[in-house]
PDB file of C-alpha atoms in Angstrom:
ATOM      1  CA  MET F  28     104.244 -19.066 -13.437  1.00 56.00           C
ATOM      2  CA  ARG F  29     104.244 -17.611 -17.015  1.00 54.00           C
ATOM      3  CA  ARG F  30     103.922 -21.262 -18.325  1.00 58.00           C
ATOM      4  CA  HIS F  31     100.975 -22.011 -16.096  1.00 55.00           C
ATOM      5  CA  ILE F  32      99.157 -19.110 -17.425  1.00 53.00           C
ATOM      6  CA  THR F  33     100.051 -19.653 -21.089  1.00 59.00           C
ATOM      7  CA  ARG F  34      98.619 -23.300 -20.588  1.00 62.00           C
ATOM      8  CA  GLN F  35      95.431 -22.186 -18.992  1.00 60.00           C
ATOM      9  CA  LEU F  36      94.898 -19.656 -21.774  1.00 55.00           C
ATOM     10  CA  ALA F  37      95.353 -22.277 -24.448  1.00 60.00           C
ATOM     11  CA  GLN F  38      92.678 -24.697 -22.772  1.00 63.00           C
ATOM     12  CA  PHE F  39      90.432 -21.738 -22.597  1.00 55.00           C
ATOM     13  CA  GLN F  40      90.808 -21.210 -26.355  1.00 60.00           C
ATOM     14  CA  ASP F  41      90.413 -24.839 -27.219  1.00 61.00           C
ATOM     15  CA  GLU F  42      87.217 -25.155 -25.131  1.00 61.00           C
ATOM     16  CA  SER F  43      85.619 -21.943 -26.711  1.00 58.00           C
ATOM     17  CA  THR F  44      86.429 -23.245 -30.324  1.00 56.00           C
ATOM     18  CA  SER F  45      84.975 -26.601 -29.433  1.00 54.00           C
ATOM     19  CA  ARG F  46      81.610 -24.741 -28.253  1.00 53.00           C
ATOM     20  CA  LYS F  47      81.434 -22.868 -31.236  1.00 50.00           C
ATOM     21  CA  ILE F  48      81.662 -25.997 -33.397  1.00 46.00           C
ATOM     22  CA  SER F  49      79.169 -27.953 -31.235  1.00 49.00           C
ATOM     23  CA  VAL F  50      76.672 -24.886 -31.589  1.00 42.00           C
ATOM     24  CA  ALA F  51      77.169 -24.710 -35.152  1.00 45.00           C
ATOM     25  CA  ALA F  52      76.521 -28.442 -35.619  1.00 46.00           C
ATOM     26  CA  GLN F  53      73.155 -28.539 -33.876  1.00 50.00           C
ATOM     27  CA  PRO F  54      70.052 -28.054 -36.118  1.00 51.00           C
ATOM     28  CA  GLY F  55      67.624 -24.879 -35.774  1.00 51.00           C
ATOM     29  CA  ARG F  56      64.461 -25.276 -33.558  1.00 54.00           C
ATOM     30  CA  ASP F  57      62.603 -25.452 -36.877  1.00 54.00           C
ATOM     31  CA  ASP F  58      63.988 -28.604 -37.645  1.00 60.00           C
ATOM     32  CA  GLU F  59      63.298 -30.116 -34.394  1.00 74.00           C
ATOM     33  CA  LEU F  60      60.574 -32.933 -34.031  1.00 80.00           C
ATOM     34  CA  ARG F  61      57.339 -32.022 -32.075  1.00 82.00           C
ATOM     35  CA  ASN F  62      54.537 -34.019 -31.074  1.00 83.00           C
ATOM     36  CA  PRO F  63      51.301 -33.592 -32.987  1.00 84.00           C
ATOM     37  CA  ARG F  64      48.577 -31.509 -32.229  1.00 80.00           C
ATOM     38  CA  SER F  65      46.508 -34.328 -31.082  1.00 76.00           C
ATOM     39  CA  ALA F  66      49.104 -35.539 -28.662  1.00 81.00           C
ATOM     40  CA  GLN F  67      49.655 -32.063 -27.454  1.00 83.00           C
ATOM     41  CA  ALA F  68      45.893 -31.487 -26.791  1.00 80.00           C
ATOM     42  CA  ILE F  69      45.950 -34.072 -24.032  1.00 80.00           C
ATOM     43  CA  HIS F  70      47.854 -31.801 -21.811  1.00 83.00           C
ATOM     44  CA  LEU F  71      45.451 -28.961 -22.552  1.00 84.00           C
ATOM     45  CA  LYS F  72      41.524 -28.486 -21.604  1.00 86.00           C
ATOM     46  CA  PRO F  73      39.195 -30.030 -23.980  1.00 86.00           C
ATOM     47  CA  LEU F  74      37.619 -27.947 -26.643  1.00 85.00           C
ATOM     48  CA  ARG F  75      34.114 -27.237 -26.660  1.00 87.00           C
ATOM     49  CA  ARG F  76      31.534 -26.182 -29.433  1.00 88.00           C
ATOM     50  CA  THR F  77      29.174 -23.088 -28.675  1.00 88.00           C
ATOM     51  CA  PRO F  78      25.493 -24.141 -28.937  1.00 88.00           C
ATOM     52  CA  LYS F  79      23.387 -21.925 -31.155  1.00 89.00           C
ATOM     53  CA  HIS F  80      19.728 -22.175 -29.472  1.00 88.00           C
ATOM     54  CA  GLY F  81      20.657 -23.918 -25.860  1.00 86.00           C
ATOM     55  CA  VAL F  82      18.078 -26.785 -26.011  1.00 88.00           C
ATOM     56  CA  PRO F  83      19.046 -29.687 -24.226  1.00 90.00           C
ATOM     57  CA  SER F  84      19.402 -32.960 -26.074  1.00 90.00           C
ATOM     58  CA  CYS F  85      20.792 -35.400 -23.509  1.00 90.00           C
ATOM     59  CA  ASP F  86      22.070 -35.356 -19.963  1.00 92.00           C
ATOM     60  CA  LEU F  87      24.695 -37.767 -19.160  1.00 93.00           C
ATOM     61  CA  GLN F  88      25.337 -39.092 -15.700  1.00 93.00           C
ATOM     62  CA  LEU F  89      28.867 -40.572 -14.621  1.00 93.00           C
ATOM     63  CA  ARG F  90      29.160 -42.295 -11.273  1.00 93.00           C
ATOM     64  CA  SER F  91      32.201 -43.902  -9.759  1.00 93.00           C
ATOM     65  CA  TYR F  92      33.633 -44.768  -6.379  1.00 93.00           C
ATOM     66  CA  SER F  93      36.878 -42.892  -6.863  1.00 92.00           C
ATOM     67  CA  ILE F  94      37.554 -39.440  -8.207  1.00 91.00           C
ATOM     68  CA  GLN F  95      40.475 -40.502 -10.593  1.00 91.00           C
ATOM     69  CA  PRO F  96      38.570 -42.563 -13.257  1.00 91.00           C
ATOM     70  CA  LEU F  97      35.697 -40.349 -12.863  1.00 92.00           C
ATOM     71  CA  GLU F  98      37.592 -37.290 -14.035  1.00 91.00           C
ATOM     72  CA  PHE F  99      39.606 -39.282 -16.659  1.00 91.00           C
ATOM     73  CA  PHE F 100      36.130 -40.432 -18.174  1.00 92.00           C
ATOM     74  CA  SER F 101      34.576 -36.965 -17.975  1.00 93.00           C
ATOM     75  CA  ASP F 102      37.620 -35.451 -19.967  1.00 92.00           C
ATOM     76  CA  PHE F 103      37.391 -38.365 -22.561  1.00 91.00           C
ATOM     77  CA  ALA F 104      33.662 -37.752 -23.007  1.00 93.00           C
ATOM     78  CA  LEU F 105      33.847 -34.071 -23.813  1.00 93.00           C
ATOM     79  CA  ARG F 106      36.588 -34.753 -26.249  1.00 91.00           C
ATOM     80  CA  ALA F 107      34.514 -37.111 -28.003  1.00 91.00           C
ATOM     81  CA  ALA F 108      31.638 -34.613 -27.975  1.00 92.00           C
ATOM     82  CA  TYR F 109      33.602 -32.116 -29.490  1.00 91.00           C
ATOM     83  CA  TYR F 110      35.080 -34.337 -32.398  1.00 90.00           C
ATOM     84  CA  LEU F 111      31.400 -35.080 -33.095  1.00 90.00           C
ATOM     85  CA  GLY F 112      30.344 -31.583 -33.353  1.00 90.00           C
ATOM     86  CA  LEU F 113      28.117 -31.941 -30.363  1.00 90.00           C
ATOM     87  CA  PRO F 114      27.829 -28.650 -27.960  1.00 92.00           C
ATOM     88  CA  ALA F 115      28.726 -30.221 -24.657  1.00 91.00           C
ATOM     89  CA  PHE F 116      28.437 -28.614 -20.949  1.00 89.00           C
ATOM     90  CA  GLY F 117      30.043 -29.748 -17.898  1.00 82.00           C
ATOM     91  CA  PRO F 118      31.198 -31.767 -16.167  1.00 90.00           C
ATOM     92  CA  VAL F 119      28.799 -30.416 -13.172  1.00 92.00           C
ATOM     93  CA  PRO F 120      29.523 -32.032  -9.850  1.00 93.00           C
ATOM     94  CA  LEU F 121      26.444 -33.692  -8.223  1.00 93.00           C
ATOM     95  CA  PRO F 122      25.679 -34.374  -4.531  1.00 93.00           C
ATOM     96  CA  ARG F 123      27.485 -37.422  -3.299  1.00 93.00           C
ATOM     97  CA  ILE F 124      25.565 -40.523  -2.459  1.00 93.00           C
ATOM     98  CA  THR F 125      26.444 -41.850   1.115  1.00 93.00           C
ATOM     99  CA  GLU F 126      25.520 -45.190   2.096  1.00 92.00           C
ATOM    100  CA  ARG F 127      26.203 -46.817   5.507  1.00 93.00           C
ATOM    101  CA  TRP F 128      25.796 -50.338   6.643  1.00 92.00           C
ATOM    102  CA  THR F 129      26.296 -51.521  10.354  1.00 89.00           C
ATOM    103  CA  VAL F 130      26.618 -55.467  10.698  1.00 87.00           C
ATOM    104  CA  PRO F 131      28.132 -57.855  13.279  1.00 86.00           C
ATOM    105  CA  ARG F 132      31.816 -58.276  13.551  1.00 83.00           C
ATOM    106  CA  ASP F 133      31.592 -61.880  13.899  1.00 82.00           C
ATOM    107  CA  HIS F 134      29.461 -64.918  14.989  1.00 80.00           C
ATOM    108  CA  PHE F 135      28.955 -66.693  18.436  1.00 79.00           C
ATOM    109  CA  ILE F 136      30.416 -64.588  21.266  1.00 78.00           C
ATOM    110  CA  PHE F 137      31.542 -61.690  19.053  1.00 77.00           C
ATOM    111  CA  LYS F 138      28.274 -60.959  17.718  1.00 77.00           C
ATOM    112  CA  LYS F 139      27.564 -58.039  20.376  1.00 80.00           C
ATOM    113  CA  SER F 140      30.546 -56.156  18.613  1.00 85.00           C
ATOM    114  CA  GLN F 141      29.458 -54.223  15.370  1.00 86.00           C
ATOM    115  CA  GLU F 142      31.329 -52.628  12.639  1.00 88.00           C
ATOM    116  CA  ASN F 143      30.070 -49.821  10.172  1.00 90.00           C
ATOM    117  CA  PHE F 144      30.837 -49.736   6.515  1.00 93.00           C
ATOM    118  CA  GLU F 145      30.581 -46.692   4.395  1.00 93.00           C
ATOM    119  CA  ARG F 146      30.379 -46.093   0.675  1.00 93.00           C
ATOM    120  CA  LYS F 147      30.280 -42.639  -1.328  1.00 93.00           C
ATOM    121  CA  THR F 148      29.318 -42.375  -4.941  1.00 93.00           C
ATOM    122  CA  LEU F 149      30.777 -39.603  -6.814  1.00 94.00           C
ATOM    123  CA  ARG F 150      28.803 -38.151  -9.789  1.00 94.00           C
ATOM    124  CA  ARG F 151      29.462 -35.919 -12.538  1.00 94.00           C
ATOM    125  CA  MET F 152      26.955 -34.584 -15.300  1.00 94.00           C
ATOM    126  CA  ILE F 153      27.465 -33.787 -18.905  1.00 93.00           C
ATOM    127  CA  GLN F 154      24.759 -31.889 -20.937  1.00 93.00           C
ATOM    128  CA  ILE F 155      24.582 -32.089 -24.558  1.00 92.00           C
ATOM    129  CA  GLN F 156      22.738 -29.115 -26.031  1.00 90.00           C
ATOM    130  CA  ASP F 157      21.292 -28.618 -29.694  1.00 88.00           C
ATOM    131  CA  GLY F 158      22.360 -32.020 -30.815  1.00 87.00           C
ATOM    132  CA  ASN F 159      21.232 -34.258 -33.508  1.00 87.00           C
ATOM    133  CA  PRO F 160      19.583 -37.405 -32.072  1.00 88.00           C
ATOM    134  CA  GLU F 161      21.313 -39.748 -34.502  1.00 89.00           C
ATOM    135  CA  THR F 162      24.929 -38.009 -33.484  1.00 90.00           C
ATOM    136  CA  VAL F 163      23.723 -38.042 -29.720  1.00 91.00           C
ATOM    137  CA  GLN F 164      23.172 -42.011 -29.939  1.00 90.00           C
ATOM    138  CA  LEU F 165      26.560 -42.410 -31.939  1.00 91.00           C
ATOM    139  CA  TRP F 166      28.230 -40.406 -28.920  1.00 91.00           C
ATOM    140  CA  LEU F 167      26.694 -42.851 -26.344  1.00 91.00           C
ATOM    141  CA  ALA F 168      27.446 -45.903 -28.280  1.00 91.00           C
ATOM    142  CA  TYR F 169      30.990 -44.768 -28.664  1.00 91.00           C
ATOM    143  CA  LEU F 170      31.427 -44.037 -24.917  1.00 91.00           C
ATOM    144  CA  ARG F 171      29.858 -47.391 -24.069  1.00 90.00           C
ATOM    145  CA  LYS F 172      32.239 -49.198 -26.416  1.00 89.00           C
ATOM    146  CA  HIS F 173      35.202 -47.658 -24.727  1.00 89.00           C
ATOM    147  CA  GLN F 174      33.690 -47.450 -20.997  1.00 87.00           C
ATOM    148  CA  TYR F 175      36.455 -47.013 -18.468  1.00 85.00           C
ATOM    149  CA  TYR F 176      36.532 -49.536 -15.526  1.00 87.00           C
ATOM    150  CA  GLY F 177      34.643 -48.661 -12.319  1.00 89.00           C
ATOM    151  CA  ILE F 178      32.449 -45.990 -14.228  1.00 91.00           C
ATOM    152  CA  GLY F 179      28.695 -46.244 -14.467  1.00 91.00           C
ATOM    153  CA  MET F 180      26.557 -44.223 -16.922  1.00 92.00           C
ATOM    154  CA  LYS F 181      22.837 -43.203 -16.950  1.00 92.00           C
ATOM    155  CA  ALA F 182      21.807 -41.160 -19.932  1.00 92.00           C
ATOM    156  CA  ASN F 183      18.476 -39.228 -20.465  1.00 92.00           C
ATOM    157  CA  PHE F 184      17.728 -37.906 -23.950  1.00 85.00           C
ATOM    158  CA  TRP F 185      15.066 -35.836 -25.710  1.00 88.00           C
ATOM    159  CA  GLU F 186      13.777 -35.974 -29.497  1.00 83.00           C
ATOM    160  CA  PHE F 187      11.657 -33.280 -30.692  1.00 79.00           C
ATOM    161  CA  GLY F 188       9.185 -33.941 -33.481  1.00 74.00           C
ATOM    162  CA  SER F 189       6.481 -31.877 -35.442  1.00 71.00           C
ATOM    163  CA  THR F 190       3.232 -30.817 -33.646  1.00 72.00           C
ATOM    164  CA  GLN F 191       0.958 -31.802 -36.626  1.00 70.00           C
ATOM    165  CA  VAL F 192      -1.460 -34.687 -35.873  1.00 61.00           C
ATOM    166  CA  GLU F 193      -1.259 -37.484 -38.403  1.00 59.00           C
ATOM    167  CA  ASN F 194      -4.367 -39.562 -39.562  1.00 60.00           C
ATOM    168  CA  PRO F 195      -4.687 -42.587 -37.514  1.00 55.00           C
ATOM    169  CA  VAL F 196      -5.328 -44.849 -40.654  1.00 54.00           C
ATOM    170  CA  GLN F 197      -2.237 -43.939 -42.246  1.00 56.00           C
ATOM    171  CA  SER F 198      -0.157 -44.385 -39.216  1.00 58.00           C
ATOM    172  CA  LEU F 199      -1.203 -47.896 -38.761  1.00 59.00           C
ATOM    173  CA  ASP F 200      -0.681 -48.321 -42.529  1.00 61.00           C
ATOM    174  CA  GLY F 201       2.841 -47.100 -42.282  1.00 60.00           C
ATOM    175  CA  GLY F 202       3.465 -49.038 -39.325  1.00 61.00           C
ATOM    176  CA  SER F 203       2.233 -52.319 -40.611  1.00 64.00           C
ATOM    177  CA  GLY F 204       4.173 -51.691 -43.760  1.00 64.00           C
ATOM    178  CA  GLU F 205       7.454 -51.248 -41.410  1.00 67.00           C
ATOM    179  CA  LEU F 206       6.616 -54.342 -39.438  1.00 67.00           C
ATOM    180  CA  MET F 207       6.100 -56.384 -42.405  1.00 66.00           C
ATOM    181  CA  ALA F 208       9.584 -55.248 -43.919  1.00 64.00           C
ATOM    182  CA  VAL F 209      11.002 -56.357 -40.751  1.00 61.00           C
ATOM    183  CA  TRP F 210       9.188 -59.676 -40.515  1.00 65.00           C
ATOM    184  CA  GLU F 211      10.423 -60.726 -43.911  1.00 63.00           C
ATOM    185  CA  HIS F 212      13.879 -61.089 -42.701  1.00 60.00           C
ATOM    186  CA  LEU F 213      12.821 -63.348 -40.116  1.00 61.00           C
ATOM    187  CA  GLY F 214      11.852 -67.255 -40.349  1.00 57.00           C
ATOM    188  CA  GLN F 215      10.134 -68.331 -43.519  1.00 54.00           C
ATOM    189  CA  THR F 216      10.016 -66.053 -46.423  1.00 55.00           C
ATOM    190  CA  LYS F 217       6.748 -67.707 -47.994  1.00 61.00           C
ATOM    191  CA  SER F 218       3.608 -67.842 -45.996  1.00 65.00           C
ATOM    192  CA  LEU F 219       1.875 -71.154 -45.531  1.00 66.00           C
ATOM    193  CA  THR F 220      -1.649 -72.002 -46.221  1.00 72.00           C
ATOM    194  CA  GLU F 221      -3.769 -73.936 -43.639  1.00 77.00           C
ATOM    195  CA  GLU F 222      -3.559 -77.135 -45.767  1.00 80.00           C
ATOM    196  CA  GLU F 223       0.114 -77.096 -45.839  1.00 77.00           C
ATOM    197  CA  ALA F 224       0.117 -76.674 -42.140  1.00 74.00           C
ATOM    198  CA  GLU F 225      -1.749 -79.433 -41.181  1.00 77.00           C
ATOM    199  CA  GLU F 226       0.072 -81.647 -43.744  1.00 79.00           C
ATOM    200  CA  MET F 227       3.425 -80.335 -42.213  1.00 73.00           C
ATOM    201  CA  LEU F 228       2.185 -81.218 -38.476  1.00 72.00           C
ATOM    202  CA  SER F 229       0.786 -84.773 -39.339  1.00 75.00           C
ATOM    203  CA  ARG F 230       4.333 -85.981 -40.738  1.00 72.00           C
ATOM    204  CA  GLY F 231       6.203 -88.581 -38.634  1.00 62.00           C
ATOM    205  CA  ARG F 232       7.096 -88.305 -34.983  1.00 63.00           C
ATOM    206  CA  LEU F 233       5.646 -84.785 -34.910  1.00 57.00           C
ATOM    207  CA  GLY F 234       2.143 -85.631 -35.688  1.00 57.00           C
ATOM    208  CA  ASP F 235       2.419 -88.692 -33.136  1.00 60.00           C
ATOM    209  CA  SER F 236       3.666 -86.321 -30.247  1.00 58.00           C
ATOM    210  CA  LEU F 237       0.963 -83.782 -30.986  1.00 57.00           C
ATOM    211  CA  CYS F 238      -1.621 -86.433 -31.396  1.00 60.00           C
ATOM    212  CA  VAL F 239      -2.810 -85.120 -34.808  1.00 54.00           C
ATOM    213  CA  SER F 240      -4.419 -87.650 -37.028  1.00 54.00           C
ATOM    214  CA  ARG F 241      -2.753 -88.168 -40.401  1.00 51.00           C
ATOM    215  CA  ALA F 242      -4.541 -87.106 -43.334  1.00 49.00           C
ATOM    216  CA  MET F 243      -5.852 -90.141 -45.607  1.00 48.00           C
ATOM    217  CA  PRO F 244      -5.244 -89.840 -49.418  1.00 49.00           C
ATOM    218  CA  ARG F 245      -8.235 -88.992 -51.423  1.00 51.00           C
ATOM    219  CA  SER F 246      -9.429 -91.798 -53.592  1.00 49.00           C
ATOM    220  CA  THR F 247      -9.646 -91.128 -57.121  1.00 51.00           C
ATOM    221  CA  HIS F 248     -12.332 -93.678 -57.932  1.00 53.00           C
ATOM    222  CA  PRO F 249     -15.866 -93.176 -56.606  1.00 53.00           C
ATOM    223  CA  THR F 250     -17.126 -95.876 -54.194  1.00 54.00           C
ATOM    224  CA  ALA F 251     -19.864 -98.336 -55.492  1.00 46.00           C
TER     225      ALA F 251
END
């Protein structure tokens, strides 16, 4: 009996010493690896910017037939707005759109029996307040680039300008200058005269197909 007790005591002492060694060998909690803040933020609610004036700049409406991709993309849109510095409000649930169709079940003798089909469209709205128009356009372009499958988007955005009335002549001059700057990059860079255009049309098969008479060369000597 005494030998059995001594053996149990020896085993208990060996286990206690091994536990102490393993605890001492483990690194501290400060040395443990942790996920970066960006990865930890996935499991938290999206951060939001505080609007200063509360003036709406854009209303983004998201639509889907299932709730899971709709909530996922709404969360993605809010996080993208935060990192672009846009104050976002939402997502606000909108009323469902319910559509029903009644069609014949089959043809011939089974056409008297009918069946019903129903489709429910779920909607969420995200509003951007006090946003710069260029930043809002960048946000919408980023969402279109990374659009999730089964998600439809509809955006209404507003731009605010000055109330001063410009001179119509100055506005036309400025608009023509902008148009010329754009048209310079299209087609020919050199404008053609009427003679050059007629000569180009009268060359070869193009002139024959257009029934344009070829220009006769002018004689250098006067006729008698």
